[in-house]
Tab-separated table of C-alpha atoms in Angstrom:
chain	number	residue	atom	x	y	z
A	27	UNK	CA	154.263	139.277	62.261
A	28	UNK	CA	151.944	138.171	59.450
A	29	UNK	CA	148.956	140.410	60.062
A	30	UNK	CA	146.295	141.719	57.679
A	31	UNK	CA	143.709	144.468	58.312
A	32	UNK	CA	140.737	143.132	60.184
A	33	UNK	CA	142.636	140.226	61.704
A	34	UNK	CA	142.967	139.567	65.413
A	35	UNK	CA	145.933	141.224	67.109
A	36	UNK	CA	148.259	139.485	69.545
A	37	UNK	CA	151.635	140.909	70.534
A	38	UNK	CA	154.067	139.577	73.113
A	39	UNK	CA	156.555	141.315	75.375
A	40	UNK	CA	158.666	139.872	78.187
A	41	UNK	CA	155.921	140.307	80.792
A	42	UNK	CA	152.749	141.085	78.855
A	43	UNK	CA	150.503	140.051	75.988
A	44	UNK	CA	148.706	142.779	74.059
A	45	UNK	CA	145.638	141.389	72.343
A	46	UNK	CA	142.095	142.428	71.459
A	47	UNK	CA	139.956	143.265	74.467
A	48	UNK	CA	136.788	141.164	74.649
A	49	UNK	CA	133.553	141.240	76.603
A	50	UNK	CA	134.803	138.393	78.767
A	51	UNK	CA	137.623	140.681	79.961
A	52	UNK	CA	135.160	143.161	81.472
A	53	UNK	CA	135.136	141.701	84.948
A	54	UNK	CA	133.981	143.468	88.120
A	55	UNK	CA	137.679	144.083	88.817
A	56	UNK	CA	138.080	145.926	85.531
A	57	UNK	CA	134.936	147.964	86.127
A	58	UNK	CA	136.374	148.963	89.520
A	59	UNK	CA	139.157	150.863	87.702
A	60	UNK	CA	136.567	153.389	86.577
A	61	UNK	CA	135.484	154.066	90.147
A	62	UNK	CA	139.048	154.766	91.336
A	63	UNK	CA	139.764	158.523	91.419
A	64	UNK	CA	143.525	158.000	91.131
A	65	UNK	CA	143.247	155.713	88.124
A	66	UNK	CA	140.755	158.080	86.512
A	67	UNK	CA	142.592	161.299	87.436
A	68	UNK	CA	143.723	161.961	83.849
A	69	UNK	CA	141.303	159.727	81.933
A	70	UNK	CA	138.728	161.688	79.913
A	71	UNK	CA	135.916	159.195	80.486
A	72	UNK	CA	132.994	159.237	82.895
A	73	UNK	CA	133.551	157.543	86.244
A	74	UNK	CA	131.619	154.375	86.916
A	75	UNK	CA	131.439	152.953	83.390
A	76	UNK	CA	129.376	149.783	83.161
A	77	UNK	CA	129.140	146.630	81.068
A	78	UNK	CA	126.566	148.259	78.757
A	79	UNK	CA	129.124	150.943	77.871
A	80	UNK	CA	131.779	148.340	77.124
A	81	UNK	CA	129.357	146.245	75.107
A	82	UNK	CA	128.749	149.241	72.819
A	83	UNK	CA	132.408	150.316	72.888
A	84	UNK	CA	133.796	146.908	71.916
A	85	UNK	CA	131.480	146.789	68.886
A	86	UNK	CA	133.443	149.714	67.415
A	87	UNK	CA	136.589	147.599	67.228
A	88	UNK	CA	137.304	146.536	63.647
A	89	UNK	CA	141.093	145.985	63.749
A	90	UNK	CA	141.419	148.283	60.770
A	91	UNK	CA	140.593	151.772	62.037
A	92	UNK	CA	139.812	151.041	65.693
A	93	UNK	CA	141.875	148.709	67.883
A	94	UNK	CA	141.010	148.097	71.540
A	95	UNK	CA	143.870	146.080	72.968
A	96	UNK	CA	144.025	144.496	76.409
A	97	UNK	CA	147.312	144.449	78.290
A	98	UNK	CA	147.495	141.024	79.908
A	99	UNK	CA	150.071	139.980	82.472
A	100	UNK	CA	151.543	136.785	81.048
A	101	UNK	CA	152.256	135.190	84.406
A	102	UNK	CA	148.675	135.436	85.686
A	103	UNK	CA	146.466	136.075	82.663
A	104	UNK	CA	145.143	139.213	84.381
A	105	UNK	CA	144.012	142.157	82.280
A	106	UNK	CA	145.824	145.146	83.806
A	107	UNK	CA	144.962	147.853	81.302
A	108	UNK	CA	144.153	148.516	77.686
A	109	UNK	CA	145.077	150.647	74.673
A	110	UNK	CA	142.712	152.469	72.367
A	111	UNK	CA	144.193	153.007	68.921
A	112	UNK	CA	142.542	154.980	66.157
A	113	UNK	CA	144.068	154.638	62.680
A	114	UNK	CA	143.361	156.728	59.586
A	115	UNK	CA	144.579	154.746	56.565
A	116	UNK	CA	144.383	157.706	54.186
A	117	UNK	CA	146.948	159.581	56.270
A	118	UNK	CA	148.721	156.507	57.715
A	119	UNK	CA	148.320	158.160	61.100
A	120	UNK	CA	147.625	156.391	64.399
A	121	UNK	CA	146.493	157.902	67.676
A	122	UNK	CA	147.034	155.934	70.882
A	123	UNK	CA	145.760	156.235	74.427
A	124	UNK	CA	146.280	153.906	77.364
A	125	UNK	CA	144.820	153.232	80.766
A	126	UNK	CA	146.638	151.084	83.320
A	127	UNK	CA	143.868	150.241	85.739
A	128	UNK	CA	145.726	147.782	87.982
A	129	UNK	CA	147.751	149.996	90.320
A	130	UNK	CA	150.102	147.166	91.248
A	131	UNK	CA	151.508	147.498	87.723
A	132	UNK	CA	152.283	151.209	88.017
A	133	UNK	CA	155.993	151.916	88.206
A	134	UNK	CA	157.015	148.750	86.377
A	135	UNK	CA	157.691	150.395	83.020
A	136	UNK	CA	154.561	148.708	81.710
A	137	UNK	CA	153.713	151.461	79.237
A	138	UNK	CA	157.247	151.643	77.852
A	139	UNK	CA	157.390	147.853	77.480
A	140	UNK	CA	153.953	147.351	75.949
A	141	UNK	CA	153.778	150.484	73.836
A	142	UNK	CA	157.120	149.585	72.248
A	143	UNK	CA	155.517	146.406	70.928
A	144	UNK	CA	152.455	148.364	69.839
A	145	UNK	CA	154.601	150.969	68.069
A	146	UNK	CA	156.445	148.222	66.171
A	147	UNK	CA	153.111	146.687	65.155
A	148	UNK	CA	151.658	150.016	63.995
A	149	UNK	CA	154.717	150.971	61.944
A	150	UNK	CA	155.613	147.541	60.563
A	151	UNK	CA	152.273	145.765	60.169
A	152	UNK	CA	149.580	148.455	60.014
A	153	UNK	CA	151.888	150.648	57.897
A	154	UNK	CA	151.496	153.808	59.943
A	155	UNK	CA	153.952	156.604	59.180
A	156	UNK	CA	153.237	158.580	62.337
A	157	UNK	CA	151.831	157.916	65.799
A	158	UNK	CA	150.437	160.653	68.019
A	159	UNK	CA	149.075	160.930	71.518
A	160	UNK	CA	147.908	163.660	73.849
A	161	UNK	CA	148.430	163.990	77.557
A	162	UNK	CA	147.015	166.202	80.251
A	163	UNK	CA	149.621	168.803	81.330
A	164	UNK	CA	149.508	167.603	84.945
A	165	UNK	CA	150.174	163.948	84.058
A	166	UNK	CA	153.949	163.873	84.678
A	167	UNK	CA	154.306	160.063	84.397
A	168	UNK	CA	152.594	160.042	80.992
A	169	UNK	CA	154.801	162.916	79.791
A	170	UNK	CA	157.811	160.865	80.875
A	171	UNK	CA	156.553	157.797	78.974
A	172	UNK	CA	156.192	159.739	75.728
A	173	UNK	CA	159.588	161.405	76.074
A	174	UNK	CA	161.495	158.248	76.973
A	175	UNK	CA	160.136	156.600	73.814
A	176	UNK	CA	161.328	159.465	71.656
A	177	UNK	CA	158.010	161.142	71.005
A	178	UNK	CA	158.448	164.848	70.243
A	179	UNK	CA	156.318	167.536	71.851
A	180	UNK	CA	154.596	169.022	68.813
A	181	UNK	CA	152.126	171.422	70.299
A	182	UNK	CA	149.937	172.503	73.116
A	183	UNK	CA	146.181	172.223	72.765
A	184	UNK	CA	145.198	175.065	74.990
A	185	UNK	CA	142.671	174.382	77.773
A	186	UNK	CA	141.263	171.422	75.883
A	187	UNK	CA	141.499	168.942	78.756
A	188	UNK	CA	139.384	168.932	81.875
A	189	UNK	CA	140.257	167.711	85.342
A	190	UNK	CA	137.650	165.992	87.515
A	191	UNK	CA	137.168	169.199	89.510
A	192	UNK	CA	136.198	171.040	86.344
A	193	UNK	CA	139.524	172.841	85.883
A	194	UNK	CA	140.472	173.285	82.229
A	195	UNK	CA	144.047	172.225	81.476
A	196	UNK	CA	146.325	172.163	78.461
A	197	UNK	CA	146.831	168.967	76.495
A	198	UNK	CA	150.347	168.275	75.275
A	199	UNK	CA	150.422	166.739	71.805
A	200	UNK	CA	153.235	164.265	71.170
A	201	UNK	CA	154.195	162.662	67.860
A	202	UNK	CA	156.607	160.026	66.576
A	203	UNK	CA	157.570	159.304	62.992
A	204	UNK	CA	158.572	155.852	61.840
A	205	UNK	CA	162.083	156.989	60.899
A	206	UNK	CA	162.555	158.513	64.374
A	207	UNK	CA	161.587	155.216	65.986
A	208	UNK	CA	163.868	153.232	63.704
A	209	UNK	CA	166.797	155.588	64.359
A	210	UNK	CA	166.232	155.288	68.079
A	211	UNK	CA	166.215	151.494	67.940
A	212	UNK	CA	169.362	151.477	65.809
A	213	UNK	CA	171.156	153.705	68.342
A	214	UNK	CA	170.157	151.440	71.215
A	215	UNK	CA	171.474	148.406	69.414
A	216	UNK	CA	174.911	149.965	68.889
B	2	UNK	CA	181.125	170.961	91.726
B	3	UNK	CA	178.550	173.691	92.364
B	4	UNK	CA	176.309	173.519	95.390
B	5	UNK	CA	173.166	173.736	93.279
B	6	UNK	CA	174.031	170.863	90.965
B	7	UNK	CA	174.968	168.764	93.978
B	8	UNK	CA	171.585	169.601	95.480
B	9	UNK	CA	169.888	168.619	92.227
B	10	UNK	CA	171.731	165.299	92.156
B	11	UNK	CA	170.710	164.565	95.741
B	12	UNK	CA	167.109	165.526	95.055
B	13	UNK	CA	166.952	163.181	92.074
B	14	UNK	CA	168.683	160.390	94.001
B	15	UNK	CA	166.182	160.760	96.818
B	16	UNK	CA	163.231	160.751	94.428
B	17	UNK	CA	164.491	157.633	92.676
B	18	UNK	CA	165.615	155.915	95.876
B	19	UNK	CA	169.186	155.453	94.677
B	20	UNK	CA	172.586	156.569	95.928
B	21	UNK	CA	173.532	160.092	94.860
B	22	UNK	CA	176.867	158.673	93.663
B	23	UNK	CA	174.856	157.012	90.870
B	24	UNK	CA	173.594	160.373	89.611
B	25	UNK	CA	176.249	161.994	87.456
B	26	UNK	CA	176.175	165.714	86.690
B	27	UNK	CA	174.999	164.908	83.164
B	28	UNK	CA	172.528	162.171	84.141
B	29	UNK	CA	169.004	162.240	82.756
B	30	UNK	CA	165.770	160.331	82.460
B	31	UNK	CA	167.387	158.694	79.428
B	32	UNK	CA	170.472	157.450	81.270
B	33	UNK	CA	169.201	156.396	84.700
B	34	UNK	CA	167.340	153.065	84.784
B	35	UNK	CA	165.696	154.032	88.062
B	36	UNK	CA	164.151	157.139	86.464
B	37	UNK	CA	160.835	155.672	85.339
B	38	UNK	CA	157.371	157.206	85.154
B	39	UNK	CA	156.720	157.063	88.885
B	40	UNK	CA	160.262	158.216	89.542
B	41	UNK	CA	159.563	161.189	87.302
B	42	UNK	CA	156.531	162.060	89.378
B	43	UNK	CA	158.673	161.841	92.526
B	44	UNK	CA	161.287	164.135	90.984
B	45	UNK	CA	158.526	166.669	90.291
B	46	UNK	CA	157.221	166.325	93.843
B	47	UNK	CA	160.758	166.675	95.203
B	48	UNK	CA	161.323	169.912	93.326
B	49	UNK	CA	157.966	171.222	94.507
B	50	UNK	CA	158.862	170.391	98.113
B	51	UNK	CA	162.211	172.147	97.706
B	52	UNK	CA	160.605	175.257	96.234
B	53	UNK	CA	157.556	175.234	98.491
B	54	UNK	CA	155.193	175.606	95.540
B	55	UNK	CA	153.633	173.640	92.687
B	56	UNK	CA	155.490	173.591	89.400
B	57	UNK	CA	153.752	174.952	86.347
B	58	UNK	CA	153.099	172.668	83.408
B	59	UNK	CA	155.700	174.610	81.425
B	60	UNK	CA	158.289	173.834	84.096
B	61	UNK	CA	157.345	170.153	84.372
B	62	UNK	CA	157.723	169.589	80.632
B	63	UNK	CA	161.352	170.789	80.770
B	64	UNK	CA	162.558	168.224	83.309
B	65	UNK	CA	164.844	165.710	81.614
B	66	UNK	CA	168.404	166.260	82.889
B	67	UNK	CA	170.053	166.999	86.231
B	68	UNK	CA	170.772	170.441	84.769
B	69	UNK	CA	167.038	171.067	84.344
B	70	UNK	CA	166.406	170.283	88.003
B	71	UNK	CA	169.320	172.515	88.973
B	72	UNK	CA	167.897	175.357	86.887
B	73	UNK	CA	164.479	175.048	88.506
B	74	UNK	CA	165.924	174.953	92.006
B	75	UNK	CA	168.291	177.838	91.321
B	76	UNK	CA	165.543	179.932	89.677
B	77	UNK	CA	163.148	179.195	92.499
B	78	UNK	CA	165.727	180.153	95.117
B	79	UNK	CA	166.546	183.314	93.214
B	80	UNK	CA	162.903	184.238	93.060
B	81	UNK	CA	162.739	184.051	96.831
B	82	UNK	CA	165.389	186.816	96.985
B	83	UNK	CA	163.627	189.026	94.476
B	84	UNK	CA	160.825	190.224	96.742
């Protein structure tokens, strides 16, 4: 992909397009995600976010250090979730987080499929050397998604996460180096 | 074939909604296509139902292979005899 810092992002997988989230994507249906206790169970954001929040949030996106990328179902054009990626060029380190708001897409390997494309983009186009992410200790599906993609558990951030009921929980820190990703892909292709 | 590993295979098969014959003794989240993120949650829930208690985060993070499920079930059963 011929991408330069600051340029629009558009990635394709079999079932999804990953491209910059825009204001036009913030439909009432998307805002409903943030009212759903199950969707928001492990999301460290306030419930009931509104268009004003997203208007401010989307202005932070510069496609150099901050990427906010919609996950769009190719068959329908529906936005089903989005990634937040923070990149620090000085350290070539990227941090990713994802929310899949459309429950109908849970259990379809959506994160594995779309994050694989995102990982390739970050390593090959953005020039990251390492990608990290953190997950709430109780979020078993998210732990699975990191492990199945070869992320290594690097540490436990003690009682740094908070459940909706106010309970403090550990955050598990996962990391993936470029060479680990490349080795994994090479093994799969054998 | 030990009883506990057979139990672990059946638990995983049930959680993933597949035939237990598809779950080899050395199967894992990396080898079974049906073992996806929701399947993983169901495996956790299955173990918790078997043990009659919630798993700790430290236990959940270890679950990758049939052997790991067997260990949790065996340890949990053993704990019930240790009173």
